[in-house]
Short mmCIF file of C-alpha atoms in Angstrom, two decimals:
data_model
loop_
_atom_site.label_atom_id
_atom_site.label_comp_id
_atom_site.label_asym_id
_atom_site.label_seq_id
_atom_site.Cartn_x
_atom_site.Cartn_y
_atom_site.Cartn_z
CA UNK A 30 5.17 27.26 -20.63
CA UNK A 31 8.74 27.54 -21.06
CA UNK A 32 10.97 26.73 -23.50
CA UNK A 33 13.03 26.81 -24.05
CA UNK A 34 10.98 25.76 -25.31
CA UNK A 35 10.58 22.74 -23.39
CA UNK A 36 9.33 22.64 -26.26
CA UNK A 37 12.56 22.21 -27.50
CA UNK A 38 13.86 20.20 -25.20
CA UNK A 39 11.23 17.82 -25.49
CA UNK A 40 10.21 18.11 -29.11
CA UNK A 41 12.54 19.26 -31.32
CA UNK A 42 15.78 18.55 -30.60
CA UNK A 43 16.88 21.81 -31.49
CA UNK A 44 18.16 22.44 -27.51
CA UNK A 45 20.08 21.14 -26.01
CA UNK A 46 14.87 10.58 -11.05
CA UNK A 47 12.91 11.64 -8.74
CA UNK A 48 9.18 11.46 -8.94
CA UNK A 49 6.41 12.86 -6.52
CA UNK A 50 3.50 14.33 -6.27
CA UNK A 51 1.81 17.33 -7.38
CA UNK A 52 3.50 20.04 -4.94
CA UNK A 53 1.40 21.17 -2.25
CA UNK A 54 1.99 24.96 -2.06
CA UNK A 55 4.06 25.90 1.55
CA UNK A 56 5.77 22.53 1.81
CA UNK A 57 8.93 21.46 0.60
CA UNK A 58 8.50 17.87 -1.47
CA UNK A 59 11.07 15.25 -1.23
CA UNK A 60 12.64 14.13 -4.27
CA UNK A 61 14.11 10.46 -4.78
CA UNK A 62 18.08 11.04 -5.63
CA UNK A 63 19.93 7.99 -7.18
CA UNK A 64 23.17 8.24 -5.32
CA UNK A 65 25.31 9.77 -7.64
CA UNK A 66 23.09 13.05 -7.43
CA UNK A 67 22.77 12.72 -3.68
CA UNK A 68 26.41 13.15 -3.59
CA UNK A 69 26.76 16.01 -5.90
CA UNK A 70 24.08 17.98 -4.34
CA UNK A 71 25.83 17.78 -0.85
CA UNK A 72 28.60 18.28 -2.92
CA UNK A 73 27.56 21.38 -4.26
CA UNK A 74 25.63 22.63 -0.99
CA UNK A 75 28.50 23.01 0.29
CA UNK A 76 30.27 24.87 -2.06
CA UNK A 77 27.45 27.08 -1.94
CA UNK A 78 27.90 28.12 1.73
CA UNK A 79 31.50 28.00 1.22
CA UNK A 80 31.01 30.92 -0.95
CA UNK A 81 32.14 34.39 0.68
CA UNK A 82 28.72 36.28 1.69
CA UNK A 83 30.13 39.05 -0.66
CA UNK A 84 29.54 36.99 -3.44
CA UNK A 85 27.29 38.17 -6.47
CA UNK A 86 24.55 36.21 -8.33
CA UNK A 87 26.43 36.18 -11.28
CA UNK A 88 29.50 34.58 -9.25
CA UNK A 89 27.32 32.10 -7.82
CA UNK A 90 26.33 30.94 -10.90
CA UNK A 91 29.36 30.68 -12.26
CA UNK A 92 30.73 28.84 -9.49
CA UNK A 93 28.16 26.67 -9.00
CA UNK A 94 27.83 25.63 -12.67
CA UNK A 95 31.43 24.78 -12.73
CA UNK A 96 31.57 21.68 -11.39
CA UNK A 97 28.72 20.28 -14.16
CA UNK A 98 31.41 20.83 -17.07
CA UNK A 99 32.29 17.40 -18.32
CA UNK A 100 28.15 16.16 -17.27
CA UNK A 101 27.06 14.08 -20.06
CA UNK A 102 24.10 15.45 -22.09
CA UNK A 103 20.82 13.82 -21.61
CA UNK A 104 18.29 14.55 -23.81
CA UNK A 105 14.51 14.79 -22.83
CA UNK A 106 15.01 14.82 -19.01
CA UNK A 107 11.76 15.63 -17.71
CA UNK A 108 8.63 13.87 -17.31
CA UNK A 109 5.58 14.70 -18.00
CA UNK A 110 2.82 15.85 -20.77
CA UNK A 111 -0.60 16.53 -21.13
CA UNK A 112 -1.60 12.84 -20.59
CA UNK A 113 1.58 11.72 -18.58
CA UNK A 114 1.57 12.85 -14.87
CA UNK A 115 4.26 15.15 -14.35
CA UNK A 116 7.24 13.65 -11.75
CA UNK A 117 9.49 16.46 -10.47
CA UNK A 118 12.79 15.21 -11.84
CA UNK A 119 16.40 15.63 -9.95
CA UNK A 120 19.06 13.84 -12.06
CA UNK A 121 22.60 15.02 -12.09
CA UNK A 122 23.55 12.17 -13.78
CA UNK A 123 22.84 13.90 -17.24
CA UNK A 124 21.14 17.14 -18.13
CA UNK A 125 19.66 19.14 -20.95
CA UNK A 126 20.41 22.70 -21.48
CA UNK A 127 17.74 23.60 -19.37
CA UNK A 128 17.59 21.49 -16.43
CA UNK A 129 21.22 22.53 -16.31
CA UNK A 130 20.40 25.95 -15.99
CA UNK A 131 17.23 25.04 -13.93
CA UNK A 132 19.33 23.17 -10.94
CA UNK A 133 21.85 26.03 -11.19
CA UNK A 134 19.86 28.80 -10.50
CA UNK A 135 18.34 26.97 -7.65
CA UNK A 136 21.43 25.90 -5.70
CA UNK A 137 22.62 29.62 -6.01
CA UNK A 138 19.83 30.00 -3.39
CA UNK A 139 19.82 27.27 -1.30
CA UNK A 140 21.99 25.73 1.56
CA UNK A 141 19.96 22.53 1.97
CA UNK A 142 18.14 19.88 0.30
CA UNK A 143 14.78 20.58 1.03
CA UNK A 144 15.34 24.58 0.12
CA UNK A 145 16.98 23.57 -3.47
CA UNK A 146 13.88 20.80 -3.87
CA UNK A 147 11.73 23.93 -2.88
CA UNK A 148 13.75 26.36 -5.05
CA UNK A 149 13.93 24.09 -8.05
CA UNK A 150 10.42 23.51 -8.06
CA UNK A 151 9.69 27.53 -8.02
CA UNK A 152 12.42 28.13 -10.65
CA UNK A 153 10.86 25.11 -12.91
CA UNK A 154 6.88 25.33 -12.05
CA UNK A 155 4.52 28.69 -12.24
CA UNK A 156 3.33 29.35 -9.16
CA UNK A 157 5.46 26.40 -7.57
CA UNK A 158 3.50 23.61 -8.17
CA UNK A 159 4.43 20.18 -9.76
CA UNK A 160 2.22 20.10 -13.29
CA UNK A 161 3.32 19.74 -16.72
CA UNK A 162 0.56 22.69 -17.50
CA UNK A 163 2.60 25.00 -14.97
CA UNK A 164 5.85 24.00 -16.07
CA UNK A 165 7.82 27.17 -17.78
CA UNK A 166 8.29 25.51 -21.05
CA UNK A 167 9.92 28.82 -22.46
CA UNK A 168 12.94 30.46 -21.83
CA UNK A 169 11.00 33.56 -22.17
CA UNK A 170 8.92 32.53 -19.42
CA UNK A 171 11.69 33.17 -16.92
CA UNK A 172 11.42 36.32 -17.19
CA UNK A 173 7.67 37.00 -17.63
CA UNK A 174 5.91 33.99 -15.14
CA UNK A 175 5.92 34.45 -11.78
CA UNK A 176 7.41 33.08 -9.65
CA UNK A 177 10.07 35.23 -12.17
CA UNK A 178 13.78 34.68 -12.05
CA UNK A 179 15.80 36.79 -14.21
CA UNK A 180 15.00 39.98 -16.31
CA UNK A 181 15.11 40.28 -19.95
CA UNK A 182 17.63 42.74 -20.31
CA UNK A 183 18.28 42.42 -24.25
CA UNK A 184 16.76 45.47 -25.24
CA UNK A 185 19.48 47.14 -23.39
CA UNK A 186 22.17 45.04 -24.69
CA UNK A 187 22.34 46.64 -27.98
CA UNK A 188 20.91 49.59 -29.92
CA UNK A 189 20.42 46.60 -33.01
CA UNK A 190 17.92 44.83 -30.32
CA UNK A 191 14.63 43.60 -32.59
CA UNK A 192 11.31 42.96 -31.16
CA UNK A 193 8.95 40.56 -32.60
CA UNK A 194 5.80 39.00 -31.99
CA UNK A 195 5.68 35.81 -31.09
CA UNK A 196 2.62 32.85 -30.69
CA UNK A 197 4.51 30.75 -28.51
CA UNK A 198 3.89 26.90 -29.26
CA UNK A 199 1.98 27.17 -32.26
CA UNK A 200 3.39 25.35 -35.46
CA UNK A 201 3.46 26.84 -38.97
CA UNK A 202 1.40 23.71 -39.64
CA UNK A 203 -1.29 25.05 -37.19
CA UNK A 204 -0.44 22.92 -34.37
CA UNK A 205 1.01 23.13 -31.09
CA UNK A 206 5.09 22.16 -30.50
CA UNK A 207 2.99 20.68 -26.77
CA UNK A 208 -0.35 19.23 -27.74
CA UNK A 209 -2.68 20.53 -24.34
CA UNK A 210 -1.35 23.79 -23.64
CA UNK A 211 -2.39 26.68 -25.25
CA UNK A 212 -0.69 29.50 -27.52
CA UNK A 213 1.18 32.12 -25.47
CA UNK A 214 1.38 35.57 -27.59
CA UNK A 215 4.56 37.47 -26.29
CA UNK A 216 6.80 40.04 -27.64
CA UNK A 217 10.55 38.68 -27.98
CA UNK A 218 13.55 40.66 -28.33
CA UNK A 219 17.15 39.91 -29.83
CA UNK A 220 20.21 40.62 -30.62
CA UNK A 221 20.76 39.81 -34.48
CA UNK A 222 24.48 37.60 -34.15
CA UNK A 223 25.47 40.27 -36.68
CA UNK A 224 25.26 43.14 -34.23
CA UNK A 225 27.08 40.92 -31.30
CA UNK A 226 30.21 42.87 -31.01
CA UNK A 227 32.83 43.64 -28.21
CA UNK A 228 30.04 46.28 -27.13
CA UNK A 229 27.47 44.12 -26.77
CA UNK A 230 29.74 41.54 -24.68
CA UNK A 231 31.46 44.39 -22.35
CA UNK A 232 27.42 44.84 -21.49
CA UNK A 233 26.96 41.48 -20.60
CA UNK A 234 27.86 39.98 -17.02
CA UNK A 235 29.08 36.51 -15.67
CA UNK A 236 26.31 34.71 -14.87
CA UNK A 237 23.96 35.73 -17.57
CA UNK A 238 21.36 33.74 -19.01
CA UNK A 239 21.90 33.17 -22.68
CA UNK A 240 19.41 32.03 -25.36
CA UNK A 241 19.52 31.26 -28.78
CA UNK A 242 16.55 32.94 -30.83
CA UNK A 243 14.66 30.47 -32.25
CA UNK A 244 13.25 32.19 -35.98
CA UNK A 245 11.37 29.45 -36.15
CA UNK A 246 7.52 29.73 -35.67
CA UNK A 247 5.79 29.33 -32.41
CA UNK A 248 9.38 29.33 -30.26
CA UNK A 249 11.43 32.15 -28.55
CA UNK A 250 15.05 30.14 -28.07
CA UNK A 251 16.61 26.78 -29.32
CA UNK A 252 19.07 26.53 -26.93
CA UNK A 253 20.12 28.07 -23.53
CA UNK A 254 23.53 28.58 -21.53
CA UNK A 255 25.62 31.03 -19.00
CA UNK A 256 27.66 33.48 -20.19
CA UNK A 257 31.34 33.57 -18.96
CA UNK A 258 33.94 35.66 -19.14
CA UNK A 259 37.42 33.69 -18.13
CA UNK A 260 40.84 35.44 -18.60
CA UNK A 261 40.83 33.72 -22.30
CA UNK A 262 37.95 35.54 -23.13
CA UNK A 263 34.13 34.98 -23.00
CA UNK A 264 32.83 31.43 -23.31
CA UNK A 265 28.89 29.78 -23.98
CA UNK A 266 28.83 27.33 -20.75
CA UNK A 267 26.08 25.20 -21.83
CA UNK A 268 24.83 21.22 -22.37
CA UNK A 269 26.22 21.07 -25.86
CA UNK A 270 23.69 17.89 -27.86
CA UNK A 271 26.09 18.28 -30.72
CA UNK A 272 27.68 15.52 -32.08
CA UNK A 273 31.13 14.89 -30.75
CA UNK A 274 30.60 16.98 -27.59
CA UNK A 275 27.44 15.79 -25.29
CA UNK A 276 28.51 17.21 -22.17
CA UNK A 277 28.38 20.58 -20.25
CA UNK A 278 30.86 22.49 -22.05
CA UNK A 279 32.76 25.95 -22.46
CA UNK A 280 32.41 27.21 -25.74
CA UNK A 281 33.58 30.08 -27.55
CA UNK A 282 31.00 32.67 -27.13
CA UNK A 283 31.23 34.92 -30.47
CA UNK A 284 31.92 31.41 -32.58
CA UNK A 285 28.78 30.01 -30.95
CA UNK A 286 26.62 33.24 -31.31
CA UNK A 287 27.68 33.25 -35.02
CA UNK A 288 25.96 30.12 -35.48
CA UNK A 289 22.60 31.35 -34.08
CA UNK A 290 20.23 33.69 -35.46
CA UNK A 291 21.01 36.01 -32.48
CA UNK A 292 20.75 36.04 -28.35
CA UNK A 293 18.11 36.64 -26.08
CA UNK A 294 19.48 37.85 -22.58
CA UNK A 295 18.16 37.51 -19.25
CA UNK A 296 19.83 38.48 -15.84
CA UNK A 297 19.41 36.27 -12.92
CA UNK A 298 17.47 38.58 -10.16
#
Protein backbone atom coordinates (compact mmCIF):
# COMPACT_ATOMS: atom_id res chain seq x y z
CA UNK A 1 0.00 0.00 0.00
CA UNK A 2 1.36 3.31 -0.48
CA UNK A 3 0.22 6.49 -0.10
CA UNK A 4 0.76 8.55 -0.23
CA UNK A 5 -1.54 7.44 0.37
CA UNK A 6 -2.61 6.47 -2.93
CA UNK A 7 -4.92 6.74 -0.84
CA UNK A 8 -4.67 10.19 -1.21
CA UNK A 9 -4.14 10.44 -4.48
CA UNK A 10 -7.00 8.50 -5.31
CA UNK A 11 -9.41 9.29 -2.51
CA UNK A 12 -9.02 12.27 -0.88
CA UNK A 13 -7.77 14.83 -2.72
CA UNK A 14 -5.63 15.91 -0.10
CA UNK A 15 -2.28 15.09 -2.54
CA UNK A 16 -1.49 16.19 -4.94
CA UNK A 17 -1.78 5.56 -20.73
CA UNK A 18 -0.43 2.65 -20.93
CA UNK A 19 -2.17 -0.51 -19.94
CA UNK A 20 -0.86 -4.21 -19.74
CA UNK A 21 -0.87 -7.02 -18.07
CA UNK A 22 -0.15 -8.26 -14.73
CA UNK A 23 3.87 -8.19 -14.80
CA UNK A 24 5.43 -11.40 -15.15
CA UNK A 25 8.39 -11.34 -12.70
CA UNK A 26 12.05 -11.32 -14.89
CA UNK A 27 10.58 -9.63 -17.94
CA UNK A 28 10.37 -6.18 -18.77
CA UNK A 29 6.48 -5.24 -19.92
CA UNK A 30 5.85 -2.85 -22.65
CA UNK A 31 3.88 0.07 -21.93
CA UNK A 32 1.64 1.94 -24.64
CA UNK A 33 3.11 5.77 -24.74
CA UNK A 34 0.82 8.41 -26.44
CA UNK A 35 3.42 10.35 -28.31
CA UNK A 36 3.92 13.17 -26.29
CA UNK A 37 5.41 10.82 -23.47
CA UNK A 38 7.33 8.79 -26.02
CA UNK A 39 9.14 11.91 -26.74
CA UNK A 40 9.84 13.03 -23.29
CA UNK A 41 11.07 9.76 -22.17
CA UNK A 42 13.75 9.66 -25.01
CA UNK A 43 13.95 13.01 -24.06
CA UNK A 44 14.85 12.44 -20.69
CA UNK A 45 16.92 9.09 -21.37
CA UNK A 46 19.11 10.97 -22.69
CA UNK A 47 19.67 13.45 -20.32
CA UNK A 48 20.13 10.71 -18.04
CA UNK A 49 23.25 9.27 -19.77
CA UNK A 50 24.30 12.68 -20.49
CA UNK A 51 24.79 12.99 -16.87
CA UNK A 52 28.62 12.89 -15.71
CA UNK A 53 29.15 9.23 -14.09
CA UNK A 54 30.20 11.31 -10.97
CA UNK A 55 26.87 12.31 -10.51
CA UNK A 56 24.94 11.66 -7.12
CA UNK A 57 21.37 10.32 -6.61
CA UNK A 58 20.31 13.36 -5.24
CA UNK A 59 21.68 15.25 -8.51
CA UNK A 60 19.96 12.90 -10.63
CA UNK A 61 16.91 13.60 -9.23
CA UNK A 62 17.11 16.91 -9.36
CA UNK A 63 18.08 16.99 -12.82
CA UNK A 64 15.85 14.70 -14.01
CA UNK A 65 12.78 16.24 -12.32
CA UNK A 66 13.61 19.51 -13.85
CA UNK A 67 12.34 19.30 -16.98
CA UNK A 68 8.56 18.24 -15.46
CA UNK A 69 8.26 21.92 -13.92
CA UNK A 70 5.49 23.61 -15.82
CA UNK A 71 3.62 19.61 -16.29
CA UNK A 72 0.06 20.16 -15.70
CA UNK A 73 -1.42 18.40 -12.62
CA UNK A 74 -3.56 15.45 -13.23
CA UNK A 75 -5.41 14.20 -10.62
CA UNK A 76 -6.16 10.41 -10.07
CA UNK A 77 -3.63 9.04 -12.62
CA UNK A 78 -3.58 5.50 -12.01
CA UNK A 79 -5.81 2.74 -12.69
CA UNK A 80 -6.88 0.31 -10.84
CA UNK A 81 -8.87 -0.91 -7.50
CA UNK A 82 -9.99 -3.81 -5.87
CA UNK A 83 -12.61 -4.58 -8.60
CA UNK A 84 -10.88 -2.64 -11.55
CA UNK A 85 -7.86 -4.51 -13.11
CA UNK A 86 -4.89 -2.62 -12.50
CA UNK A 87 -3.15 -1.09 -16.04
CA UNK A 88 0.45 0.01 -15.44
CA UNK A 89 0.09 3.67 -16.34
CA UNK A 90 2.98 5.90 -18.21
CA UNK A 91 1.53 9.40 -18.86
CA UNK A 92 3.75 12.40 -18.94
CA UNK A 93 1.15 14.30 -20.16
CA UNK A 94 -0.04 15.14 -16.51
CA UNK A 95 0.96 13.77 -13.15
CA UNK A 96 0.03 13.62 -9.51
CA UNK A 97 2.46 14.18 -6.82
CA UNK A 98 3.29 10.77 -6.80
CA UNK A 99 3.55 9.45 -10.16
CA UNK A 100 5.80 12.47 -10.46
CA UNK A 101 8.01 11.27 -7.99
CA UNK A 102 7.36 7.61 -9.11
CA UNK A 103 8.73 8.21 -12.93
CA UNK A 104 11.55 10.27 -11.39
CA UNK A 105 13.08 7.94 -9.30
CA UNK A 106 12.94 5.44 -12.04
CA UNK A 107 14.63 7.33 -14.88
CA UNK A 108 17.47 8.16 -12.32
CA UNK A 109 18.20 4.44 -12.98
CA UNK A 110 17.59 3.71 -16.28
CA UNK A 111 19.13 4.40 -19.81
CA UNK A 112 16.37 2.73 -21.82
CA UNK A 113 12.80 2.18 -22.18
CA UNK A 114 12.38 -1.18 -21.24
CA UNK A 115 14.80 -0.64 -17.93
CA UNK A 116 12.59 2.59 -16.80
CA UNK A 117 9.20 0.33 -17.71
CA UNK A 118 11.08 -2.32 -15.52
CA UNK A 119 12.25 0.24 -12.92
CA UNK A 120 8.95 2.03 -12.68
CA UNK A 121 7.13 -0.98 -12.15
CA UNK A 122 9.63 -2.02 -9.09
CA UNK A 123 9.55 1.55 -7.70
CA UNK A 124 5.48 1.54 -8.01
CA UNK A 125 4.55 -2.37 -7.34
CA UNK A 126 5.80 -4.67 -4.17
CA UNK A 127 7.64 -7.23 -5.35
CA UNK A 128 7.43 -5.83 -9.05
CA UNK A 129 4.37 -7.00 -10.16
CA UNK A 130 1.42 -5.11 -11.86
CA UNK A 131 -1.66 -5.37 -9.07
CA UNK A 132 -3.55 -2.75 -7.42
CA UNK A 133 -3.10 -5.09 -4.06
CA UNK A 134 0.84 -4.72 -4.56
CA UNK A 135 0.79 -1.25 -5.45
CA UNK A 136 2.72 0.98 -2.60
CA UNK A 137 -0.21 3.10 -1.83
CA UNK A 138 1.87 4.88 1.02
CA UNK A 139 4.59 7.06 1.00
CA UNK A 140 5.73 5.24 3.97
CA UNK A 141 5.86 2.21 2.02
CA UNK A 142 8.92 3.39 0.14
CA UNK A 143 10.82 2.99 2.65
CA UNK A 144 9.51 -0.16 4.43
CA UNK A 145 8.24 -2.59 1.14
CA UNK A 146 10.60 -4.21 -0.69
CA UNK A 147 11.55 -3.78 -3.44
CA UNK A 148 12.56 -0.46 -0.99
CA UNK A 149 13.75 2.79 -2.45
CA UNK A 150 14.70 5.37 -0.08
CA UNK A 151 15.30 5.36 3.77
CA UNK A 152 13.34 7.15 6.28
CA UNK A 153 15.83 9.30 7.62
CA UNK A 154 13.48 11.75 9.74
CA UNK A 155 14.37 10.60 12.98
CA UNK A 156 17.72 11.95 12.26
CA UNK A 157 16.57 15.13 10.87
CA UNK A 158 15.75 16.68 14.08
CA UNK A 159 16.03 16.05 17.83
CA UNK A 160 11.90 17.37 17.79
CA UNK A 161 11.31 14.07 15.46
CA UNK A 162 7.78 12.38 16.90
CA UNK A 163 6.87 8.86 16.41
CA UNK A 164 3.40 7.70 16.23
CA UNK A 165 1.43 4.80 15.56
CA UNK A 166 -0.26 4.57 12.72
CA UNK A 167 -3.28 1.98 11.15
CA UNK A 168 -2.64 2.81 7.73
CA UNK A 169 -5.99 2.98 5.61
CA UNK A 170 -8.39 2.70 8.23
CA UNK A 171 -11.01 5.62 8.59
CA UNK A 172 -12.09 7.20 11.90
CA UNK A 173 -15.47 6.01 10.62
CA UNK A 174 -14.14 2.37 10.73
CA UNK A 175 -13.56 1.98 7.17
CA UNK A 176 -10.84 1.69 4.84
CA UNK A 177 -9.52 5.07 2.66
CA UNK A 178 -9.12 1.61 -0.22
CA UNK A 179 -12.04 -0.72 0.25
CA UNK A 180 -10.02 -4.49 -0.38
CA UNK A 181 -6.82 -3.97 1.17
CA UNK A 182 -6.24 -4.39 4.56
CA UNK A 183 -4.99 -2.10 7.60
CA UNK A 184 -1.20 -1.67 7.67
CA UNK A 185 -0.03 -0.83 11.46
CA UNK A 186 3.34 1.17 11.14
CA UNK A 187 5.19 3.52 13.26
CA UNK A 188 5.55 7.09 11.50
CA UNK A 189 7.90 9.70 12.35
CA UNK A 190 7.92 13.64 11.81
CA UNK A 191 9.16 16.62 12.01
CA UNK A 192 6.49 19.00 13.74
CA UNK A 193 6.66 22.32 10.95
CA UNK A 194 7.35 24.13 14.22
CA UNK A 195 10.73 22.51 14.78
CA UNK A 196 11.71 22.93 10.82
CA UNK A 197 14.47 25.36 11.20
CA UNK A 198 17.75 26.26 9.27
CA UNK A 199 19.11 23.05 11.22
CA UNK A 200 16.81 20.84 10.12
CA UNK A 201 17.20 22.08 6.32
CA UNK A 202 21.27 22.22 6.42
CA UNK A 203 20.48 18.23 7.27
CA UNK A 204 18.53 17.72 4.41
CA UNK A 205 20.02 16.97 0.79
CA UNK A 206 18.94 17.73 -2.90
CA UNK A 207 17.09 15.09 -3.97
CA UNK A 208 15.21 14.22 -0.88
CA UNK A 209 11.93 12.80 -0.69
CA UNK A 210 9.52 15.06 1.10
CA UNK A 211 6.12 14.26 2.66
CA UNK A 212 3.56 16.04 4.27
CA UNK A 213 2.29 14.25 7.59
CA UNK A 214 -1.03 13.49 7.22
CA UNK A 215 -2.67 13.86 11.22
CA UNK A 216 -5.41 12.56 9.86
CA UNK A 217 -6.48 8.92 10.78
CA UNK A 218 -5.47 5.90 8.87
CA UNK A 219 -2.72 8.04 6.53
CA UNK A 220 1.07 8.76 6.92
CA UNK A 221 1.43 11.90 4.20
CA UNK A 222 -1.02 14.17 2.17
CA UNK A 223 1.25 15.23 -0.20
CA UNK A 224 4.79 14.39 -1.55
CA UNK A 225 7.72 16.39 -3.38
CA UNK A 226 11.78 16.79 -3.79
CA UNK A 227 13.56 18.91 -1.81
CA UNK A 228 15.84 21.54 -3.51
CA UNK A 229 18.21 23.71 -2.58
CA UNK A 230 18.86 26.46 -5.58
CA UNK A 231 21.15 29.52 -4.93
CA UNK A 232 17.72 31.42 -3.80
CA UNK A 233 17.31 29.12 -1.19
CA UNK A 234 15.48 25.76 -0.66
CA UNK A 235 12.33 25.10 -2.67
CA UNK A 236 9.21 22.12 -2.38
CA UNK A 237 9.46 20.78 -6.19
CA UNK A 238 6.24 19.08 -6.30
CA UNK A 239 2.67 18.62 -8.48
CA UNK A 240 1.01 21.50 -6.73
CA UNK A 241 -3.40 20.53 -7.06
CA UNK A 242 -3.90 23.94 -5.60
CA UNK A 243 -5.98 26.24 -7.14
CA UNK A 244 -4.23 28.70 -9.36
CA UNK A 245 -1.09 26.54 -9.74
CA UNK A 246 -1.78 22.80 -11.22
CA UNK A 247 1.52 22.14 -12.48
CA UNK A 248 4.94 20.80 -11.25
CA UNK A 249 6.16 23.64 -9.38
CA UNK A 250 9.05 25.17 -7.14
CA UNK A 251 7.80 26.28 -4.04
CA UNK A 252 9.14 27.90 -1.12
CA UNK A 253 10.14 25.18 1.16
CA UNK A 254 9.75 26.75 4.86
CA UNK A 255 6.34 28.69 3.50
CA UNK A 256 5.11 25.30 2.28
CA UNK A 257 6.24 23.27 5.42
CA UNK A 258 4.43 25.95 7.52
CA UNK A 259 1.30 24.96 6.02
CA UNK A 260 1.65 21.23 6.91
CA UNK A 261 1.47 19.59 10.11
CA UNK A 262 5.18 18.64 9.66
CA UNK A 263 7.61 16.46 7.11
CA UNK A 264 8.33 13.01 6.79
CA UNK A 265 11.83 12.45 5.06
CA UNK A 266 13.09 9.75 3.03
CA UNK A 267 16.49 9.52 1.10
CA UNK A 268 16.57 7.97 -2.25
CA UNK A 269 19.05 4.75 -1.84
Amino acid sequence: MRTIVRVLLVLAAFVCAASIPPAALGAPQAARLDDATARKLDELLSLRAQAPASASKGELIELLSRPFLGTPYGANMLVGSATEPEQLVVDFRRVDCFTYLDYVEALTRSTDRDQFTRNLIETRYAGGRVDFRQRKHFFSDWSHTSPVAATDITATSSPAAVTVGKHLNAKADGGNHLPGLPVVDRAITYVPSAAVDQDVVSRLRTGDYIGAYADQPGLDVTHVGIFVMTPAGPVFRNASSLAGTNKVVDSPFIEYVRSTPGIVVLRAQ
